[in-house]
Coordinates of C-alpha atoms in Angstrom, one line a residue:
X1 CA 78.4 -123.3 85.5
X2 CA 77.6 -122.1 89.3
X3 CA 74.2 -123.8 89.1
X4 CA 71.8 -126.3 87.0
X5 CA 68.9 -124.6 86.1
X6 CA 65.1 -126.1 85.8
X7 CA 62.2 -124.2 84.2
X8 CA 58.3 -124.4 84.9
X9 CA 55.3 -122.5 83.7
X10 CA 53.5 -122.0 86.7
X11 CA 49.9 -120.2 87.8
X12 CA 49.2 -117.4 90.3
X13 CA 45.5 -116.5 91.2
X14 CA 45.3 -113.1 92.0
X15 CA 42.9 -112.0 94.5
X16 CA 42.7 -108.4 94.2
X17 CA 42.2 -108.3 90.7
X18 CA 40.1 -112.1 90.4
X19 CA 42.4 -113.1 87.4
X20 CA 44.5 -116.1 87.0
X21 CA 48.3 -115.2 86.2
X22 CA 50.8 -117.2 84.2
X23 CA 54.4 -117.4 85.0
X24 CA 57.8 -118.4 83.3
X25 CA 59.9 -119.7 86.6
X26 CA 63.2 -120.8 86.8
X27 CA 64.7 -123.0 89.9
X28 CA 68.4 -123.0 90.1
X29 CA 70.1 -125.6 92.3
X30 CA 73.3 -124.1 93.4
X31 CA 76.5 -126.5 94.3
X32 CA 76.0 -125.1 98.2
X33 CA 72.6 -123.5 99.6
X34 CA 68.8 -123.7 99.0
X35 CA 67.1 -123.8 95.6
X36 CA 66.9 -120.4 94.3
X37 CA 63.7 -119.1 92.4
X38 CA 63.3 -116.4 89.2
X39 CA 60.0 -115.9 88.1
X40 CA 59.3 -113.7 84.3
X41 CA 56.3 -112.0 83.6
X42 CA 55.6 -113.0 79.7
X43 CA 52.3 -111.3 79.6
X44 CA 54.0 -108.0 81.0
X45 CA 57.4 -108.4 79.4
X46 CA 59.5 -108.1 82.8
X47 CA 60.7 -109.8 85.3
X48 CA 58.1 -110.6 88.6
X49 CA 60.8 -111.7 90.8
X50 CA 64.4 -111.6 90.9
X51 CA 66.3 -114.7 91.6
X52 CA 66.6 -115.5 95.2
X53 CA 67.0 -118.3 97.5
X54 CA 63.7 -120.0 99.0
X55 CA 64.9 -121.9 101.9
X56 CA 62.4 -124.7 102.0
X57 CA 61.6 -125.4 98.1
X58 CA 62.9 -129.0 97.1
X59 CA 63.0 -130.5 93.6
X60 CA 60.9 -132.8 94.3
X61 CA 58.0 -130.6 95.5
X62 CA 57.9 -129.6 91.7
X63 CA 55.4 -132.4 90.0
X64 CA 53.3 -131.7 87.6
X65 CA 50.2 -130.0 89.2
X66 CA 51.5 -129.5 92.7
X67 CA 51.7 -126.2 94.5
X68 CA 54.3 -124.2 96.1
X69 CA 54.7 -121.5 97.8
X70 CA 56.9 -118.3 97.2
X71 CA 57.2 -115.1 99.1
X72 CA 53.4 -116.3 100.5
X73 CA 52.3 -116.9 97.0
X74 CA 50.6 -119.9 96.4
X75 CA 52.1 -120.9 92.9
X76 CA 50.7 -124.0 90.6
X77 CA 53.4 -125.8 88.9
X78 CA 51.4 -126.4 85.5
X79 CA 53.8 -127.5 82.8
X80 CA 57.7 -128.5 82.6
X81 CA 59.5 -125.4 80.2
X82 CA 61.8 -127.5 78.3
X83 CA 62.6 -131.1 78.0
X84 CA 65.7 -130.8 80.2
X85 CA 63.3 -130.1 83.2
X86 CA 61.2 -132.8 82.6
X87 CA 64.2 -135.3 82.1
X88 CA 65.6 -134.4 84.9
X89 CA 62.7 -134.3 87.2
X90 CA 61.1 -137.5 85.9
X91 CA 63.6 -140.2 85.1
X92 CA 64.8 -141.0 88.4
X93 CA 61.2 -140.4 90.2
X94 CA 59.1 -143.7 90.4
X95 CA 55.5 -144.5 91.8
X96 CA 53.5 -147.3 93.1
X97 CA 51.0 -147.8 95.5
X98 CA 50.7 -149.4 98.6
X99 CA 47.6 -151.4 99.7
X100 CA 47.1 -151.4 103.9
X101 CA 45.0 -154.6 104.6
X102 CA 42.1 -154.6 106.3
X103 CA 44.0 -156.9 109.4
X104 CA 46.6 -154.9 109.6
X105 CA 44.8 -151.6 110.0
X106 CA 46.3 -150.8 112.8
X107 CA 49.5 -150.8 111.9
X108 CA 48.5 -147.7 109.0
X109 CA 50.2 -145.3 110.9
X110 CA 53.4 -147.3 111.1
X111 CA 53.3 -147.9 107.4
X112 CA 52.9 -143.9 106.9
X113 CA 55.6 -143.3 109.3
X114 CA 58.0 -145.7 107.2
X115 CA 57.1 -144.0 103.7
X116 CA 58.1 -140.6 105.3
X117 CA 61.0 -142.0 106.8
X118 CA 62.3 -142.7 103.2
X119 CA 61.9 -139.7 102.0
X120 CA 59.1 -140.6 99.8
X121 CA 55.8 -138.5 99.1
X122 CA 51.9 -139.4 99.6
X123 CA 50.1 -138.3 96.3
X124 CA 47.1 -139.9 97.0
X125 CA 45.2 -141.5 100.2
X126 CA 41.8 -142.8 100.4
X127 CA 40.5 -145.4 102.8
X128 CA 37.9 -147.6 101.1
X129 CA 35.8 -150.6 102.1
X130 CA 37.0 -154.0 101.1
X131 CA 35.5 -156.6 103.2
X132 CA 37.3 -154.3 106.2
X133 CA 39.2 -150.8 106.1
X134 CA 41.9 -150.6 102.9
X135 CA 44.1 -147.5 103.2
X136 CA 45.0 -147.1 99.7
X137 CA 48.3 -145.0 99.2
X138 CA 50.2 -143.8 96.3
X139 CA 53.7 -143.2 96.9
X140 CA 56.0 -141.1 94.8
X141 CA 59.7 -140.3 94.9
X142 CA 63.0 -140.5 93.7
X143 CA 64.3 -144.2 93.7
X144 CA 61.3 -144.9 95.3
X145 CA 61.2 -148.6 95.0
X146 CA 64.6 -149.2 96.5
X147 CA 63.8 -146.4 99.3
X148 CA 60.9 -148.0 100.1
X149 CA 62.6 -151.8 100.0
X150 CA 65.1 -150.0 102.6
X151 CA 62.4 -148.9 105.2
X152 CA 59.8 -151.5 105.3
X153 CA 61.5 -154.1 106.2
X154 CA 60.0 -154.1 109.8
X155 CA 56.3 -153.9 108.6
X156 CA 55.3 -157.6 108.2
X157 CA 54.8 -158.6 104.5
X158 CA 51.2 -159.9 105.2
X159 CA 50.4 -156.0 106.1
X160 CA 50.1 -154.3 103.4
X161 CA 50.0 -155.1 99.3
X162 CA 52.7 -153.0 96.4
X163 CA 50.4 -152.6 93.3
X164 CA 50.9 -150.2 90.3
X165 CA 49.4 -147.0 90.1
X166 CA 47.1 -148.5 87.3
X167 CA 46.0 -151.5 89.6
X168 CA 45.3 -148.8 92.6
X169 CA 43.3 -146.3 90.1
X170 CA 40.2 -148.5 90.9
X171 CA 40.4 -147.6 94.4
X172 CA 40.3 -143.6 94.2
X173 CA 37.1 -144.0 91.9
X174 CA 34.4 -142.6 94.2
X175 CA 31.2 -144.5 92.0
X176 CA 33.1 -148.2 92.1
X177 CA 34.5 -147.4 96.2
X178 CA 31.8 -144.9 98.0
X179 CA 33.2 -142.6 100.8
X180 CA 33.0 -144.7 104.4
X181 CA 32.6 -141.8 106.1
X182 CA 29.5 -142.9 108.9
X183 CA 28.6 -138.9 109.2
X184 CA 27.5 -140.0 112.9
X185 CA 29.3 -140.2 116.2
X186 CA 32.1 -138.6 114.5
X187 CA 34.4 -135.3 114.5
X188 CA 36.6 -134.1 111.6
X189 CA 40.3 -134.2 112.1
X190 CA 42.5 -132.7 109.5
X191 CA 46.3 -133.1 109.6
X192 CA 47.2 -129.6 108.2
X193 CA 49.6 -129.3 104.9
X194 CA 52.8 -127.8 107.2
X195 CA 52.3 -131.0 109.3
X196 CA 52.0 -133.6 106.5
X197 CA 55.0 -131.4 104.8
X198 CA 57.0 -131.9 108.0
X199 CA 56.2 -136.0 107.8
X200 CA 54.4 -136.0 110.7
X201 CA 51.5 -137.8 109.2
X202 CA 52.7 -141.1 110.7
X203 CA 52.9 -140.0 113.9
X204 CA 49.6 -138.6 114.1
X205 CA 48.0 -141.4 113.0
X206 CA 49.3 -143.9 115.3
X207 CA 48.6 -141.8 118.2
X208 CA 44.9 -141.6 116.6
X209 CA 45.1 -145.0 116.7
X210 CA 46.4 -145.5 120.1
X211 CA 44.2 -143.2 121.3
X212 CA 40.9 -145.5 121.0
X213 CA 39.6 -143.7 117.9
X214 CA 38.7 -145.5 115.1
X215 CA 39.5 -143.9 111.3
X216 CA 36.6 -144.5 109.2
X217 CA 37.3 -142.1 106.8
X218 CA 40.2 -140.9 105.1
X219 CA 41.5 -138.9 102.0
X220 CA 44.2 -136.5 100.9
X221 CA 43.1 -133.4 99.1
X222 CA 44.4 -129.9 98.3
X223 CA 41.6 -127.2 99.1
X224 CA 40.9 -124.4 96.9
X225 CA 41.4 -121.1 99.0
X226 CA 37.8 -120.9 98.4
X227 CA 37.1 -124.1 100.1
X228 CA 39.7 -123.5 103.0
X229 CA 37.4 -120.1 103.5
X230 CA 34.3 -121.6 103.9
X231 CA 35.9 -124.9 106.3
X232 CA 37.1 -122.0 108.4
X233 CA 34.1 -119.5 108.4
X234 CA 33.4 -120.6 111.6
X235 CA 36.9 -118.9 113.1
X236 CA 36.3 -115.6 111.3
X237 CA 36.4 -112.5 113.4
X238 CA 37.0 -115.3 116.5
X239 CA 41.0 -115.2 115.8
X240 CA 43.1 -112.6 114.9
X241 CA 44.9 -115.1 112.7
X242 CA 41.6 -116.6 110.3
X243 CA 43.6 -115.1 107.0
X244 CA 46.9 -117.0 107.9
X245 CA 44.9 -120.3 109.0
X246 CA 42.9 -120.7 105.7
X247 CA 46.8 -119.4 103.7
X248 CA 47.7 -122.8 105.6
X249 CA 44.7 -124.5 104.9
X250 CA 45.2 -123.9 101.1
X251 CA 48.8 -123.9 100.8
X252 CA 49.3 -127.6 100.1
X253 CA 48.2 -130.6 100.5
X254 CA 46.4 -132.0 103.5
X255 CA 44.8 -135.2 105.1
X256 CA 41.3 -135.3 106.2
X257 CA 40.0 -137.8 108.5
X258 CA 36.8 -139.0 110.1
X259 CA 37.1 -140.5 113.2
X260 CA 34.7 -142.0 115.8
X261 CA 34.6 -143.2 119.5
X262 CA 31.9 -144.0 122.4
X263 CA 30.6 -141.3 124.3
X264 CA 31.3 -137.4 123.2
X265 CA 33.9 -138.0 120.6
X266 CA 34.3 -134.0 120.0
X267 CA 35.7 -133.3 123.5
X268 CA 37.6 -136.4 123.0
X269 CA 39.7 -135.6 120.0
X270 CA 39.8 -132.1 121.3
X271 CA 42.1 -133.4 124.2
X272 CA 44.0 -135.5 122.5
X273 CA 44.5 -132.3 120.4
X274 CA 45.4 -130.0 123.0
X275 CA 45.0 -126.4 123.2
X276 CA 44.7 -124.5 119.9
X277 CA 47.8 -122.0 121.1
X278 CA 50.6 -124.0 120.8
X279 CA 52.4 -122.2 123.3
X280 CA 49.6 -123.1 125.9
X281 CA 49.4 -126.6 124.5
X282 CA 53.5 -126.9 125.2
X283 CA 53.1 -125.7 128.6
X284 CA 49.8 -127.3 129.9
X285 CA 49.7 -130.4 127.7
X286 CA 53.1 -131.1 126.3
X287 CA 52.3 -134.9 125.0
X288 CA 49.0 -133.4 123.2
X289 CA 49.2 -133.3 119.3
X290 CA 49.2 -129.2 119.0
X291 CA 52.4 -129.1 121.4
X292 CA 54.6 -132.2 119.6
X293 CA 53.7 -131.0 115.6
X294 CA 52.4 -127.4 116.0
X295 CA 54.1 -124.7 114.6
X296 CA 52.3 -121.6 115.5
X297 CA 48.5 -121.0 116.2
X298 CA 47.7 -120.5 112.6
X299 CA 49.5 -123.8 111.7
X300 CA 49.1 -125.7 114.7
X301 CA 49.7 -129.5 113.5
X302 CA 45.8 -130.6 113.4
X303 CA 42.3 -129.1 112.3
X304 CA 39.2 -130.6 114.8
X305 CA 36.1 -130.0 115.2
X306 CA 35.4 -127.6 117.9
X307 CA 31.5 -127.8 118.8
X308 CA 29.6 -131.5 119.0
X309 CA 26.7 -129.4 116.6
X310 CA 29.6 -128.8 113.7
X311 CA 30.9 -132.2 113.3
X312 CA 28.4 -133.8 111.1
X313 CA 28.5 -130.7 108.6
X314 CA 32.0 -130.3 108.5
X315 CA 32.6 -134.2 107.9
X316 CA 30.1 -134.2 105.2
X317 CA 31.7 -130.9 103.9
X318 CA 35.0 -132.6 103.2
X319 CA 33.7 -136.3 102.6
X320 CA 30.8 -135.8 100.7
X321 CA 30.5 -132.4 98.9
X322 CA 34.5 -131.8 98.3
X323 CA 35.3 -135.5 97.5
X324 CA 32.7 -135.7 95.0
X325 CA 35.1 -133.0 93.1
X326 CA 38.3 -134.9 93.6

């Protein structure tokens, strides 16, 4: 056998037909090289995608409810196709939650960086108020407990508390813990999906905190394409890569942050982020977030509110309207 295979049922929203289509997807793990994917259309009784390598796909991306990208198509993992796949992917996977305590909130970036260095994923992330700002991060990964123990040695034990997902569940209930967003003297900062997947969230959060910004609200969420389109509507007809921006913002989970500071917060945040054009940012502002973490203009590391008049609207759209549906 040249490779091990795993089966999934996935969904893809066909915008042109306005239909949700379902496929059987097989993922092959060769002895060498990247994962390979083949897809079959059970309704049409034909192959939809012949077996081919997908360079940036990892087995840990294939969790129930997650979204992966195969040749520009956003596929949602609906279910495992067989018991072998479920057993192989879930047996070694563990999940727990980390509570970054109010007294150590300034170390939030360091904690997130440790999660990322350990090769672990954040499946949930929310900021709540419990006698001060409390960051609640649900962590998942293969051999997660052991990996966290190895990478968290430099974090003072009093800085965080490790709990079970069940113990953390109430913190994700907005009825029990309302949004901490202030909606004034604020701006919206989004760590884009590509930067989150590249494990840059800790560095970006640290840069914000070290730059004198207050992170007053935070939530991990996966935007539907329609939601990303509405959020980025101001750029439609303004930039030639608007479609790519929407694709990039809805391809996978992003981390939304309400940030606050004295003075013109929108301008201050834009200055930290740097020019929208990544090449220009690298030339003129090499220390800016977009120069450090941007890939191209549509995926430039972070989104920040451009106009002061739009700041409250953007923050309310994310932390009032979208958060309420999660």
